[in-house]
Structure formats: structure tokens, C-alpha cells
Short mmCIF file of C-alpha atoms in Angstrom, two decimals:
data_model
loop_
_atom_site.label_atom_id
_atom_site.label_comp_id
_atom_site.label_asym_id
_atom_site.label_seq_id
_atom_site.Cartn_x
_atom_site.Cartn_y
_atom_site.Cartn_z
CA MET Y 8 163.23 139.99 83.85
CA ASN Y 9 160.67 140.48 86.64
CA PHE Y 10 158.38 142.76 84.68
CA PRO Y 11 155.23 140.65 83.90
CA ILE Y 12 155.00 141.88 80.33
CA LEU Y 13 152.79 139.05 79.08
CA SER Y 14 150.18 139.63 81.78
CA TYR Y 15 150.15 143.32 80.91
CA MET Y 16 149.70 142.54 77.21
CA ILE Y 17 146.79 140.23 77.99
CA PHE Y 18 144.94 142.23 80.61
CA ILE Y 19 145.43 145.88 79.59
CA PRO Y 20 142.68 145.41 76.96
CA PHE Y 21 140.55 144.05 79.82
CA LEU Y 22 141.08 147.34 81.69
CA GLY Y 23 139.97 148.96 78.43
CA ILE Y 24 136.69 147.05 78.62
CA ILE Y 25 136.08 148.46 82.11
CA ALA Y 26 136.93 151.97 80.94
CA VAL Y 27 134.61 151.68 77.94
CA LEU Y 28 131.76 150.31 80.05
CA LEU Y 29 132.12 153.19 82.51
CA LEU Y 30 131.60 155.73 79.73
CA ARG Y 31 128.09 156.78 78.73
CA LYS Y 32 126.90 155.38 75.40
CA GLU Y 33 126.53 158.93 74.03
CA GLN Y 34 130.30 159.52 74.48
CA VAL Y 35 131.06 157.85 71.18
CA GLN Y 36 134.37 159.59 70.49
CA ALA Y 37 135.63 158.92 74.01
CA ILE Y 38 134.73 155.23 73.64
CA ARG Y 39 136.61 155.02 70.34
CA TRP Y 40 139.75 156.73 71.60
CA ALA Y 41 139.76 154.84 74.89
CA SER Y 42 139.60 151.56 72.93
CA ALA Y 43 142.41 152.75 70.68
CA LEU Y 44 144.55 153.68 73.70
CA PHE Y 45 144.02 150.34 75.48
CA SER Y 46 144.86 148.40 72.32
CA PHE Y 47 147.86 150.64 71.56
CA ILE Y 48 149.60 149.91 74.88
CA PRO Y 49 149.94 146.15 74.15
CA LEU Y 50 151.42 147.11 70.75
CA VAL Y 51 154.06 149.24 72.47
CA LEU Y 52 154.77 146.35 74.86
CA SER Y 53 155.10 143.97 71.90
CA PHE Y 54 157.99 146.07 70.59
CA PHE Y 55 159.60 145.68 74.01
CA LEU Y 56 159.01 141.92 73.69
CA LEU Y 57 160.71 141.86 70.28
CA ALA Y 58 163.64 143.93 71.49
CA HIS Y 59 164.34 141.78 74.55
CA TYR Y 60 163.72 138.35 73.05
CA ASP Y 61 166.84 136.16 73.01
CA SER Y 62 166.66 134.23 69.74
CA SER Y 63 169.74 132.11 70.53
CA THR Y 64 167.73 129.72 72.69
CA SER Y 65 164.52 127.71 72.34
CA ALA Y 66 163.75 128.08 76.05
CA MET Y 67 160.61 129.89 77.16
CA GLN Y 68 161.21 133.53 78.06
CA PHE Y 69 159.25 136.23 79.93
CA VAL Y 70 157.98 133.36 82.09
CA GLU Y 71 155.34 134.00 84.75
CA LYS Y 72 154.33 131.07 86.92
CA HIS Y 73 152.08 131.10 89.99
CA ASN Y 74 149.97 128.46 91.71
CA TRP Y 75 146.32 128.90 90.85
CA ILE Y 76 144.30 125.78 91.74
CA PRO Y 77 146.82 123.52 93.51
CA SER Y 78 144.35 120.67 94.06
CA LEU Y 79 144.04 120.27 90.27
CA GLY Y 80 147.63 121.11 89.49
CA VAL Y 81 146.52 124.25 87.64
CA THR Y 82 149.03 127.08 87.39
CA TYR Y 83 148.97 130.59 86.00
CA PHE Y 84 151.79 129.83 83.58
CA LEU Y 85 152.74 132.22 80.78
CA GLY Y 86 155.78 132.30 78.52
CA ALA Y 87 156.90 133.12 74.99
CA ASP Y 88 159.33 131.59 72.52
CA GLY Y 89 160.19 132.08 68.86
CA LEU Y 90 156.80 130.74 67.85
CA SER Y 91 154.64 132.92 70.06
CA VAL Y 92 156.56 136.23 70.02
CA PRO Y 93 155.82 136.99 66.31
CA MET Y 94 152.17 136.01 66.86
CA LEU Y 95 151.86 138.25 69.93
CA PHE Y 96 153.28 141.16 67.92
CA LEU Y 97 150.95 140.45 65.00
CA THR Y 98 147.96 140.22 67.36
CA ALA Y 99 148.81 143.55 69.01
CA LEU Y 100 149.36 145.25 65.65
CA LEU Y 101 146.20 143.98 63.93
CA SER Y 102 144.07 144.60 67.03
CA PHE Y 103 145.15 148.24 67.22
CA LEU Y 104 144.72 148.83 63.49
CA SER Y 105 141.32 147.11 63.56
CA VAL Y 106 140.14 149.35 66.38
CA ILE Y 107 141.17 152.39 64.32
CA ALA Y 108 139.40 150.90 61.28
CA SER Y 109 136.26 150.48 63.43
CA PHE Y 110 135.88 154.21 64.06
CA ASN Y 111 133.10 154.27 61.45
CA ILE Y 112 130.94 151.94 63.57
CA ASN Y 113 127.92 153.99 64.67
CA PHE Y 114 125.58 151.32 66.02
CA ARG Y 115 125.86 150.22 69.67
CA VAL Y 116 129.40 151.60 69.75
CA LYS Y 117 130.01 150.89 73.43
CA GLU Y 118 129.19 147.18 73.17
CA TYR Y 119 131.14 146.81 69.91
CA PHE Y 120 134.42 148.07 71.33
CA ALA Y 121 133.96 146.19 74.61
CA PHE Y 122 133.56 142.94 72.69
CA PHE Y 123 136.53 143.82 70.47
CA LEU Y 124 138.82 144.37 73.47
CA LEU Y 125 137.61 141.10 75.01
CA LEU Y 126 138.53 139.37 71.76
CA GLU Y 127 142.05 140.79 72.08
CA VAL Y 128 142.31 139.45 75.65
CA GLY Y 129 141.49 135.94 74.41
CA MET Y 130 143.89 136.06 71.46
CA MET Y 131 146.82 137.33 73.52
CA GLY Y 132 146.15 134.70 76.15
CA VAL Y 133 146.17 131.79 73.70
CA PHE Y 134 149.61 132.76 72.37
CA ALA Y 135 151.09 133.17 75.87
CA ALA Y 136 149.42 130.39 77.91
CA LEU Y 137 151.56 127.38 78.85
CA ASP Y 138 149.02 125.66 81.07
CA PHE Y 139 146.19 123.81 79.33
CA PHE Y 140 143.58 125.11 81.78
CA LEU Y 141 144.55 128.68 80.96
CA PHE Y 142 144.94 127.91 77.24
CA TYR Y 143 141.43 126.45 77.05
CA ILE Y 144 139.88 129.39 78.91
CA PHE Y 145 141.44 131.92 76.53
CA TRP Y 146 140.51 129.74 73.53
CA GLU Y 147 136.86 129.80 74.62
CA VAL Y 148 136.94 133.49 75.63
CA MET Y 149 137.50 134.37 71.95
CA LEU Y 150 134.40 132.49 70.88
CA VAL Y 151 131.86 134.69 72.67
CA PRO Y 152 132.88 138.18 71.43
CA MET Y 153 133.43 136.87 67.90
CA TYR Y 154 129.91 135.39 67.91
CA PHE Y 155 128.35 138.70 68.96
CA LEU Y 156 130.55 140.85 66.70
CA ILE Y 157 129.38 138.87 63.66
CA GLY Y 158 125.82 138.34 64.90
CA ILE Y 159 125.07 141.98 65.81
CA TRP Y 160 127.25 144.10 63.50
CA GLY Y 161 127.41 141.76 60.49
CA GLY Y 162 125.71 141.73 57.10
CA PRO Y 163 122.26 140.52 56.02
CA ARG Y 164 122.90 136.85 56.96
CA LYS Y 165 124.75 137.69 60.16
CA GLU Y 166 122.77 135.39 62.49
CA TYR Y 167 123.31 132.38 60.22
CA ALA Y 168 127.05 133.09 59.90
CA ALA Y 169 127.49 133.71 63.64
CA ILE Y 170 125.69 130.52 64.68
CA LYS Y 171 127.58 128.47 62.09
CA PHE Y 172 130.90 129.86 63.36
CA PHE Y 173 129.88 129.21 66.96
CA LEU Y 174 128.77 125.61 66.36
CA TYR Y 175 131.84 124.67 64.33
CA THR Y 176 134.25 126.13 66.89
CA LEU Y 177 132.35 124.67 69.83
CA PHE Y 178 132.43 121.25 68.14
CA GLY Y 179 136.21 121.50 67.88
CA SER Y 180 136.54 122.76 71.46
CA VAL Y 181 134.74 119.71 72.83
CA PHE Y 182 137.29 117.41 71.18
CA MET Y 183 140.12 119.59 72.50
CA LEU Y 184 138.73 119.27 76.02
CA ILE Y 185 138.61 115.48 75.61
CA GLY Y 186 142.24 115.54 74.49
CA ILE Y 187 143.30 117.73 77.43
CA LEU Y 188 141.56 115.42 79.92
CA ALA Y 189 143.18 112.38 78.31
CA LEU Y 190 146.62 113.97 78.68
CA TYR Y 191 145.89 115.03 82.26
CA PHE Y 192 144.87 111.55 83.44
CA THR Y 193 147.71 109.86 81.54
CA SER Y 194 150.49 112.06 82.89
CA GLN Y 195 152.27 111.10 86.13
CA PRO Y 196 151.92 113.10 88.27
CA HIS Y 197 148.71 114.56 86.78
CA THR Y 198 149.52 117.91 85.21
CA LEU Y 199 148.21 120.49 82.75
CA ASN Y 200 151.64 122.10 82.37
CA MET Y 201 152.37 122.06 78.62
CA MET Y 202 156.16 121.97 79.09
CA GLU Y 203 155.86 119.05 81.49
CA LEU Y 204 153.54 117.20 79.09
CA ILE Y 205 156.01 117.74 76.23
CA SER Y 206 158.80 116.28 78.35
CA GLN Y 207 156.62 113.19 79.04
CA ALA Y 208 155.66 112.73 75.35
CA PRO Y 209 158.21 109.91 74.69
CA LEU Y 210 156.49 107.87 77.42
CA LEU Y 211 153.07 107.95 75.70
CA GLY Y 212 152.03 104.83 73.82
CA ARG Y 213 151.70 104.97 70.03
CA GLY Y 214 148.01 104.00 70.05
CA PHE Y 215 147.21 106.70 72.63
CA GLN Y 216 149.06 109.29 70.56
CA LEU Y 217 147.23 108.36 67.36
CA ILE Y 218 143.81 108.77 69.02
CA VAL Y 219 144.44 111.94 71.06
CA PHE Y 220 146.23 113.58 68.12
CA VAL Y 221 142.94 113.32 66.19
CA ALA Y 222 141.00 114.98 69.04
CA PHE Y 223 143.31 118.01 69.02
CA PHE Y 224 143.50 117.96 65.22
CA LEU Y 225 139.72 118.41 64.92
CA ALA Y 226 139.87 121.53 67.11
CA PHE Y 227 142.80 123.03 65.24
CA ALA Y 228 141.66 121.95 61.75
CA ILE Y 229 138.39 123.87 62.17
CA LYS Y 230 140.29 127.02 63.13
CA VAL Y 231 142.84 126.82 60.25
CA PRO Y 232 140.45 125.83 58.44
CA ILE Y 233 141.45 122.56 56.79
CA PHE Y 234 139.19 120.97 54.16
CA PRO Y 235 136.42 119.77 54.77
CA PHE Y 236 136.07 121.89 57.96
CA HIS Y 237 136.30 125.19 56.08
CA THR Y 238 132.66 125.93 55.27
CA TRP Y 239 132.13 128.30 58.21
CA LEU Y 240 134.89 130.61 56.97
CA PRO Y 241 133.40 132.23 53.81
CA ASP Y 242 130.07 132.89 55.58
CA ALA Y 243 131.77 134.38 58.63
CA HIS Y 244 134.08 136.56 56.52
CA VAL Y 245 131.39 137.84 54.16
CA GLU Y 246 128.93 138.72 56.95
CA ALA Y 247 131.44 140.06 59.50
CA PRO Y 248 132.18 143.80 59.71
CA THR Y 249 135.51 144.79 58.13
CA ALA Y 250 137.64 144.89 61.30
CA VAL Y 251 136.31 141.52 62.46
CA SER Y 252 137.21 139.98 59.10
CA VAL Y 253 140.74 141.33 59.61
CA ILE Y 254 141.00 139.58 62.99
CA LEU Y 255 139.44 136.39 61.64
CA ALA Y 256 141.94 136.15 58.79
CA GLY Y 257 144.91 137.70 60.52
CA ILE Y 258 144.82 135.98 63.91
CA LEU Y 259 142.08 133.39 64.44
CA LEU Y 260 143.11 131.16 61.54
CA LYS Y 261 146.69 131.22 62.86
CA MET Y 262 145.56 129.70 66.14
CA GLY Y 263 144.91 126.44 64.34
CA THR Y 264 148.43 126.21 62.96
CA TYR Y 265 149.85 127.55 66.23
CA GLY Y 266 148.04 124.76 68.08
CA LEU Y 267 149.45 122.14 65.72
CA LEU Y 268 152.98 123.45 66.32
CA ARG Y 269 152.63 124.09 70.07
CA VAL Y 270 150.61 120.99 71.03
CA SER Y 271 150.17 118.34 68.33
CA LEU Y 272 153.74 117.99 67.10
CA PRO Y 273 155.78 118.05 70.34
CA MET Y 274 153.22 116.16 72.47
CA PHE Y 275 152.41 113.43 69.93
CA PRO Y 276 155.61 112.91 67.90
CA LYS Y 277 154.76 109.37 66.77
CA ALA Y 278 151.31 110.45 65.61
CA ALA Y 279 152.80 113.48 63.83
CA LEU Y 280 155.02 111.16 61.80
CA TYR Y 281 152.15 108.71 61.17
CA TYR Y 282 149.71 111.40 59.96
CA ALA Y 283 152.26 113.44 57.96
CA LEU Y 284 151.17 112.12 54.56
CA PRO Y 285 147.39 112.50 55.14
CA LEU Y 286 148.08 116.02 56.43
CA ALA Y 287 150.08 116.84 53.29
CA LEU Y 288 147.23 115.57 51.09
CA LEU Y 289 144.73 117.73 52.96
CA ALA Y 290 147.11 120.67 52.50
CA LEU Y 291 147.18 120.03 48.75
CA ILE Y 292 143.36 119.97 48.64
CA ASN Y 293 143.25 123.27 50.56
CA ILE Y 294 145.71 124.90 48.16
CA ILE Y 295 144.13 123.77 44.89
CA TYR Y 296 140.46 123.69 45.93
CA GLY Y 297 140.65 127.11 47.63
CA ALA Y 298 142.33 128.66 44.59
CA LEU Y 299 139.86 127.13 42.11
CA VAL Y 300 136.87 128.37 44.13
CA CYS Y 301 138.42 131.87 44.07
CA MET Y 302 138.38 131.73 40.27
CA ALA Y 303 134.57 131.44 40.36
CA GLN Y 304 133.90 134.25 42.84
CA LYS Y 305 132.22 137.50 41.87
CA ASP Y 306 132.10 138.86 45.44
CA LEU Y 307 135.46 140.48 46.21
CA LYS Y 308 135.31 139.70 49.94
CA LYS Y 309 134.36 136.08 49.30
CA MET Y 310 137.30 135.76 46.91
CA VAL Y 311 139.72 137.01 49.57
CA ALA Y 312 138.09 134.64 52.10
CA TYR Y 313 138.58 131.60 49.89
CA SER Y 314 142.14 132.73 49.14
CA SER Y 315 142.73 132.25 52.88
CA VAL Y 316 141.67 128.61 52.58
CA SER Y 317 144.24 128.20 49.82
CA HIS Y 318 147.04 130.10 51.55
CA MET Y 319 146.63 128.32 54.87
CA GLY Y 320 147.14 125.10 52.91
CA TYR Y 321 150.79 126.13 52.47
CA CYS Y 322 151.10 126.34 56.26
CA ILE Y 323 149.79 122.80 56.63
CA LEU Y 324 152.10 121.54 53.90
CA GLY Y 325 155.10 123.07 55.71
CA ILE Y 326 154.04 121.48 59.03
CA SER Y 327 153.48 118.03 57.50
CA ALA Y 328 157.00 118.00 56.01
CA LEU Y 329 158.49 118.09 59.53
CA THR Y 330 161.66 119.82 58.33
CA VAL Y 331 163.04 123.01 59.86
CA THR Y 332 162.75 124.87 56.55
CA GLY Y 333 159.21 123.61 55.94
CA VAL Y 334 158.00 124.53 59.43
CA SER Y 335 159.80 127.90 59.17
CA GLY Y 336 157.93 128.47 55.90
CA CYS Y 337 154.71 127.76 57.79
CA VAL Y 338 155.47 130.40 60.43
CA PHE Y 339 156.52 132.88 57.73
CA GLN Y 340 153.23 132.18 55.96
CA MET Y 341 151.27 132.66 59.22
CA PHE Y 342 152.89 136.07 59.70
CA SER Y 343 152.74 137.09 56.04
CA HIS Y 344 149.14 135.99 55.56
CA GLY Y 345 148.14 137.99 58.64
CA LEU Y 346 149.66 141.13 57.12
CA ILE Y 347 148.46 140.69 53.55
CA THR Y 348 144.97 139.31 54.04
CA GLY Y 349 144.35 141.65 56.94
CA ALA Y 350 145.16 144.57 54.62
CA LEU Y 351 143.06 143.12 51.79
CA PHE Y 352 140.00 142.93 54.05
CA LEU Y 353 140.61 146.50 55.22
CA LEU Y 354 140.79 147.65 51.59
CA VAL Y 355 137.67 145.70 50.60
CA GLY Y 356 135.91 147.47 53.48
CA VAL Y 357 137.12 150.88 52.23
CA LEU Y 358 135.56 150.27 48.80
CA TYR Y 359 132.35 148.76 50.21
CA ASP Y 360 131.80 151.76 52.51
CA ARG Y 361 131.72 153.97 49.41
CA ALA Y 362 130.18 151.78 46.70
CA HIS Y 363 127.98 149.51 48.87
CA THR Y 364 128.78 146.60 46.58
CA ARG Y 365 131.59 144.05 46.36
CA ASP Y 366 130.66 142.78 42.91
CA ILE Y 367 133.93 142.55 40.95
CA ASP Y 368 132.11 142.85 37.60
CA ALA Y 369 130.42 146.10 38.67
CA PHE Y 370 133.69 148.05 38.65
CA GLY Y 371 136.15 149.05 35.93
CA GLY Y 372 139.01 151.48 35.46
CA LEU Y 373 139.10 152.50 39.14
CA TRP Y 374 142.80 153.36 38.76
CA ILE Y 375 141.75 156.55 36.94
CA LYS Y 376 139.42 157.72 39.71
CA ILE Y 377 141.15 156.52 42.90
CA PRO Y 378 144.82 155.91 42.02
CA VAL Y 379 146.17 155.76 45.60
CA TYR Y 380 143.62 153.17 46.69
CA SER Y 381 144.15 151.20 43.47
CA GLY Y 382 147.94 151.21 43.84
CA ILE Y 383 147.82 149.94 47.43
CA MET Y 384 145.22 147.30 46.61
CA ILE Y 385 147.28 146.02 43.69
CA LEU Y 386 150.42 145.96 45.88
CA PHE Y 387 148.72 143.66 48.42
CA CYS Y 388 147.25 141.51 45.63
CA LEU Y 389 150.78 141.05 44.28
CA GLY Y 390 151.95 140.18 47.78
CA SER Y 391 149.22 137.57 48.10
CA LEU Y 392 150.03 135.95 44.75
CA GLY Y 393 153.66 135.62 45.82
CA LEU Y 394 155.58 138.30 43.90
CA PRO Y 395 159.33 138.13 44.73
CA GLY Y 396 160.39 140.91 47.09
CA LEU Y 397 157.19 140.64 49.12
CA SER Y 398 156.58 138.45 52.17
CA GLY Y 399 154.23 136.01 50.42
CA PHE Y 400 157.00 134.86 48.08
CA ILE Y 401 159.46 134.07 50.88
CA SER Y 402 156.82 132.10 52.77
CA GLU Y 403 155.74 129.90 49.86
CA PHE Y 404 159.33 129.45 48.65
CA MET Y 405 160.40 128.17 52.08
CA VAL Y 406 157.41 125.82 52.25
CA PHE Y 407 158.21 124.37 48.83
CA ILE Y 408 161.95 124.03 49.53
CA GLY Y 409 161.31 122.46 52.93
CA SER Y 410 158.60 120.07 51.75
CA PHE Y 411 159.98 118.92 48.40
CA PRO Y 412 162.49 116.37 49.78
CA VAL Y 413 159.62 114.71 51.69
CA PHE Y 414 156.60 115.03 49.33
CA LYS Y 415 157.91 115.51 45.78
CA VAL Y 416 154.68 114.83 43.88
CA ILE Y 417 152.47 116.75 46.31
CA VAL Y 418 154.76 119.80 46.19
CA ALA Y 419 154.87 119.65 42.38
CA LEU Y 420 151.07 119.71 42.31
CA ALA Y 421 150.88 122.38 45.01
CA VAL Y 422 152.91 124.75 42.82
CA LEU Y 423 149.84 124.84 40.55
CA GLY Y 424 148.16 126.73 43.37
CA VAL Y 425 150.57 129.62 42.83
CA VAL Y 426 149.62 129.75 39.13
CA ILE Y 427 145.88 129.69 39.85
CA THR Y 428 146.33 132.34 42.57
CA ALA Y 429 148.10 134.61 40.09
CA ALA Y 430 145.28 134.00 37.58
CA TYR Y 431 142.38 135.01 39.87
CA PHE Y 432 144.17 138.02 41.37
CA LEU Y 433 145.29 139.35 37.97
CA ARG Y 434 141.79 138.79 36.57
CA MET Y 435 140.36 140.78 39.48
CA ILE Y 436 142.91 143.60 39.01
CA GLN Y 437 142.13 143.75 35.28
CA LYS Y 438 138.36 143.89 35.83
CA MET Y 439 138.33 146.40 38.68
CA PHE Y 440 141.27 148.73 38.18
CA LEU Y 441 142.25 148.64 34.50
CA GLY Y 442 140.32 149.16 31.28
CA THR Y 443 137.55 151.69 30.69
CA PHE Y 444 136.33 153.63 33.72
CA ASN Y 445 132.74 152.87 34.67
CA THR Y 446 131.20 156.33 35.02
CA LYS Y 447 128.70 154.96 37.53
CA TRP Y 448 131.47 155.40 40.10
CA GLU Y 449 132.18 159.05 39.28
CA ALA Y 450 131.40 160.04 42.87
CA LEU Y 451 133.87 157.60 44.48
CA THR Y 452 136.31 159.32 46.81
CA GLU Y 453 139.95 158.47 47.43
CA ILE Y 454 141.11 156.49 50.47
CA SER Y 455 141.15 158.72 53.56
CA GLY Y 456 144.05 159.46 55.90
CA ARG Y 457 142.63 157.25 58.67
CA GLU Y 458 142.18 154.37 56.25
CA LEU Y 459 145.71 154.83 54.94
CA PHE Y 460 146.99 154.76 58.51
CA THR Y 461 145.55 151.24 58.93
CA VAL Y 462 147.21 149.71 55.85
CA ILE Y 463 150.56 151.51 55.51
CA PRO Y 464 152.20 149.70 58.49
CA LEU Y 465 151.12 146.38 56.98
CA ALA Y 466 152.59 147.36 53.60
CA ILE Y 467 155.91 148.34 55.22
CA LEU Y 468 156.12 145.03 57.07
CA MET Y 469 155.12 143.04 53.98
CA ILE Y 470 157.92 144.63 51.96
CA GLY Y 471 160.35 144.49 54.90
CA VAL Y 472 159.90 140.76 55.46
CA GLY Y 473 160.03 140.14 51.71
CA VAL Y 474 163.27 142.04 51.17
CA TYR Y 475 165.04 141.25 54.44
CA PRO Y 476 163.58 138.10 56.09
CA SER Y 477 166.60 137.41 58.33
CA PRO Y 478 165.29 139.04 61.55
CA LEU Y 479 162.14 136.88 61.53
CA ALA Y 480 164.07 133.79 60.42
CA ASP Y 481 166.61 134.27 63.23
CA MET Y 482 163.86 134.78 65.80
CA ILE Y 483 162.02 131.53 65.03
CA ARG Y 484 164.95 129.24 64.11
CA ALA Y 485 165.95 127.85 67.55
CA THR Y 486 162.35 127.20 68.59
CA LEU Y 487 161.41 125.43 65.37
CA GLU Y 488 164.62 123.37 65.36
CA ASN Y 489 163.65 122.19 68.83
CA ILE Y 490 160.08 121.29 67.75
CA VAL Y 491 161.32 119.35 64.71
CA HIS Y 492 163.94 117.61 66.88
CA LEU Y 493 161.25 116.56 69.39
CA VAL Y 494 159.31 114.88 66.56
CA THR Y 495 162.03 113.37 64.40
CA GLY Y 496 164.69 112.80 67.07
#
């Protein structure tokens, strides 16, 4: 196919930035709708991507390759496989819904949407780039708009949260750059082509792999985030505006696990086998520690943020097992967590806009006053705690099945995370939605049509993947079989 669909998906939001900047700041509605239009087009293109993706092969598809800086061996190289296509779709979907959810932003509207569209450019680019030079540029491009979106439009401690996020991510990026340079100077001939570097992986010495794996791991572990690199996450989530929290949880965290699957496993197979057990132990800490911290939270948004730490632990457990089922469970969890936690942050934002508090203990009996909102919130809570029939259950089940033959004790302990997750979500549901109605909230209004529009697609997909997971499983199978084969032989 000659149609450069990936370039269009990446750069149409960039055209949106130009359009938004050309509008006067007083044209608030025009800025909002222009942003929605330029984030909707990549979503339409992502359906085209899904429809034309050939899942029978692990080869890269929709490839675009052009010389860029020949003296350095840098190419404009884009492509998508069974790992990146679901992530590109998820990015397009959550970006569009987040723009719609941002229509209530009234402060410096023009700058907000320009930064948001720039964030989408970076995210799309990371999932499509197959040249390290390009990959690193897009990785860094995301950092700037996210810093400003938290630092300008965030909560009371926005500057602290933004700087903490920036420093953590920059710290990881420096190690990634060291790793990229090490790969570049080791490869013969020198190249930044990811596919070429993967093909040369068997030639890399074991000692080199063990060291450079750690450099990339630090960059990706901060993004996931893996314990003890997780401390930036609750601050960033709590202070960020609603739509930015959605992108943080739905997409940015996935870049860490995507990087592990795209770079760390196929490029450093010996190191992946060597570090499998430590990685599984870190995953167990993420699952149990994140869930226990949720039990102690009174702030609803902070509870959802820490639940991300716990849920991303399942992804790491699936990766560390190095089995097709385990890694498939990881990708299912990446997709499912993006849907569910994205929706939970949207719904937390809906309640906060009305009540101006996120204190779980302050509410009670909300089901009586706002039954539609309560029903949808409870549905996503059940999805997050892994109720059968919803996408969260399939993801965790696959991770456990795929990891158990490799890490029996760790998986047995990790199952406790499911129990603790059920406990803190059910406790929250009981306190906020059941029991006696707190008359203080007599004036609360039901979820609006625009707000429903942002969560209904996520609910449909969550149920769809939970009831009928085969389309996603078929799409990712060949790619993940190839990755596992590259590591285990």
C-alpha cells in the first residue's frame, strides 16, 4: 500500500496545532472544534489501519522508509505490527475522547489544545517509529507538552508535580540515549535501524547485553512505572487536569511496556533471560504494593492512580515469563488498562467538576441521586477488579496462565493482588454509591451527554474485548510469537 497512513496519523495533529495557533484566542469554540477535528481524523485512519492489517504475519506493515541524514545512517522509517497497531488505535481513540473531555477548559484555551495535539504527535510517533533517532525524538517530544499541561492547567501542587515528572522522565531518557549510542557504535555497519539491530542481536556479547539492557530498562521502568521508580505517578495524576490524567494512564504508561517488548527483549535476548526473575519480583512488588496503598487512599483520583501501579505490574509479570501467553496477557492488559483507567479518570473528573472534592468518605448513597453516573462508574470499577466478561479479567487470566509454568510461587502470591483490588474497589463503591444518601450533595447533577460520549465507547470496547477477545488475540499472536522466539530460540 503506497498510502503513507502512519505519517498522516502522526502529522495531522501537527496541522491541527497550526490551525489552532492561527485562530484568535477569543475564538474558543472554534479552537475546541478544530482540535476535535484534527484528533478525529487519526481515529478514522486507525480504523483503516485495523481493517487492512494482515495478522497472519509478524512482518512490519504500512512501511515508510526514506533517507533522512545519510551521513549518520538516519532514516525516516515507520512501520506497524501486531504490537503497535492496537496501541496506535488506542492512542487515537483516547486522544480524541480526551479533547472532547477538555471542552470545559476555559483558561488559556488556545495553548492548552496546541500542547494537547503536540502530545498526540509524540505518542503516535513512538508507536510507529522504527529508527532510533526518530523514536528518541518522538519520545522527547511528549515530555514538553506533558510538562506544561500539568504545570499550567494542573491542581494546587502543579509546579511540583510537573517538575518531578520532567526530572524523572529526563533521567530515564539520558540512559536511553546512552543505550542507543552503545548500540549504534557496536553495530556493523553503524545503524539506528531497529529491525537491523534486532537482526544483529545474536552477535552481541552477553556482558554488553546485560549492561545496555539496564540502560534501556531505566528509561522504560520510569514510564511504566516499576517500583521504586513510581513516585512521580501519583503526584502527576492527582495534579493533572482530567484529560491529561487519561493520557498519562491510558498511553504514557504503555510506552514503558511497549519499549520493553519492542527494544529490550528482541535486542538483548540473553539479558532478557538473565533478568527475567528480578523482573518478575519487581512485578510482584508492583502488584501487591500498589494494591495495598490503594486500600489506604481517601482521595478517589489517588486511589485510581495507585491502582495503575498495581495493574501495570501484571504487564511486567507477563513480559518476564517470556511465554507467548504471558506476553499476550501483557498486551491485553496494556489495551484493557488504557480503556478502563482512562474511563475511571474521566468519571472522577465528572464528579470533581460538580462536587469539587475527591474525598471518598465525603460521599454516600450517590446511586439514588445520579444513577446513570453511578452505574457506569461501578461498571468500570468491576472491569478494573477483573470481573469475568470484562477485558480486565481476560488480561489478568492470560498473564497468570502464561506465567505460572515459569514462576509458580510469584504467580500464587500475585493472585493476592486480585483479592486486594476487589477489596478496595468494593469498599469505595460501598462508601460512595450505596448506603444512606448524604443530603449535602442534593444539588449534584447527572452525567451530561458530552461526558457520556467520552466514556460509552470505552465501555463498549471493555465489554467487547471481555466477551470476544479473539480479534485482538489474532492480531497480536504472530508478532508476539516472533518476539518470544527471538528471545528463547
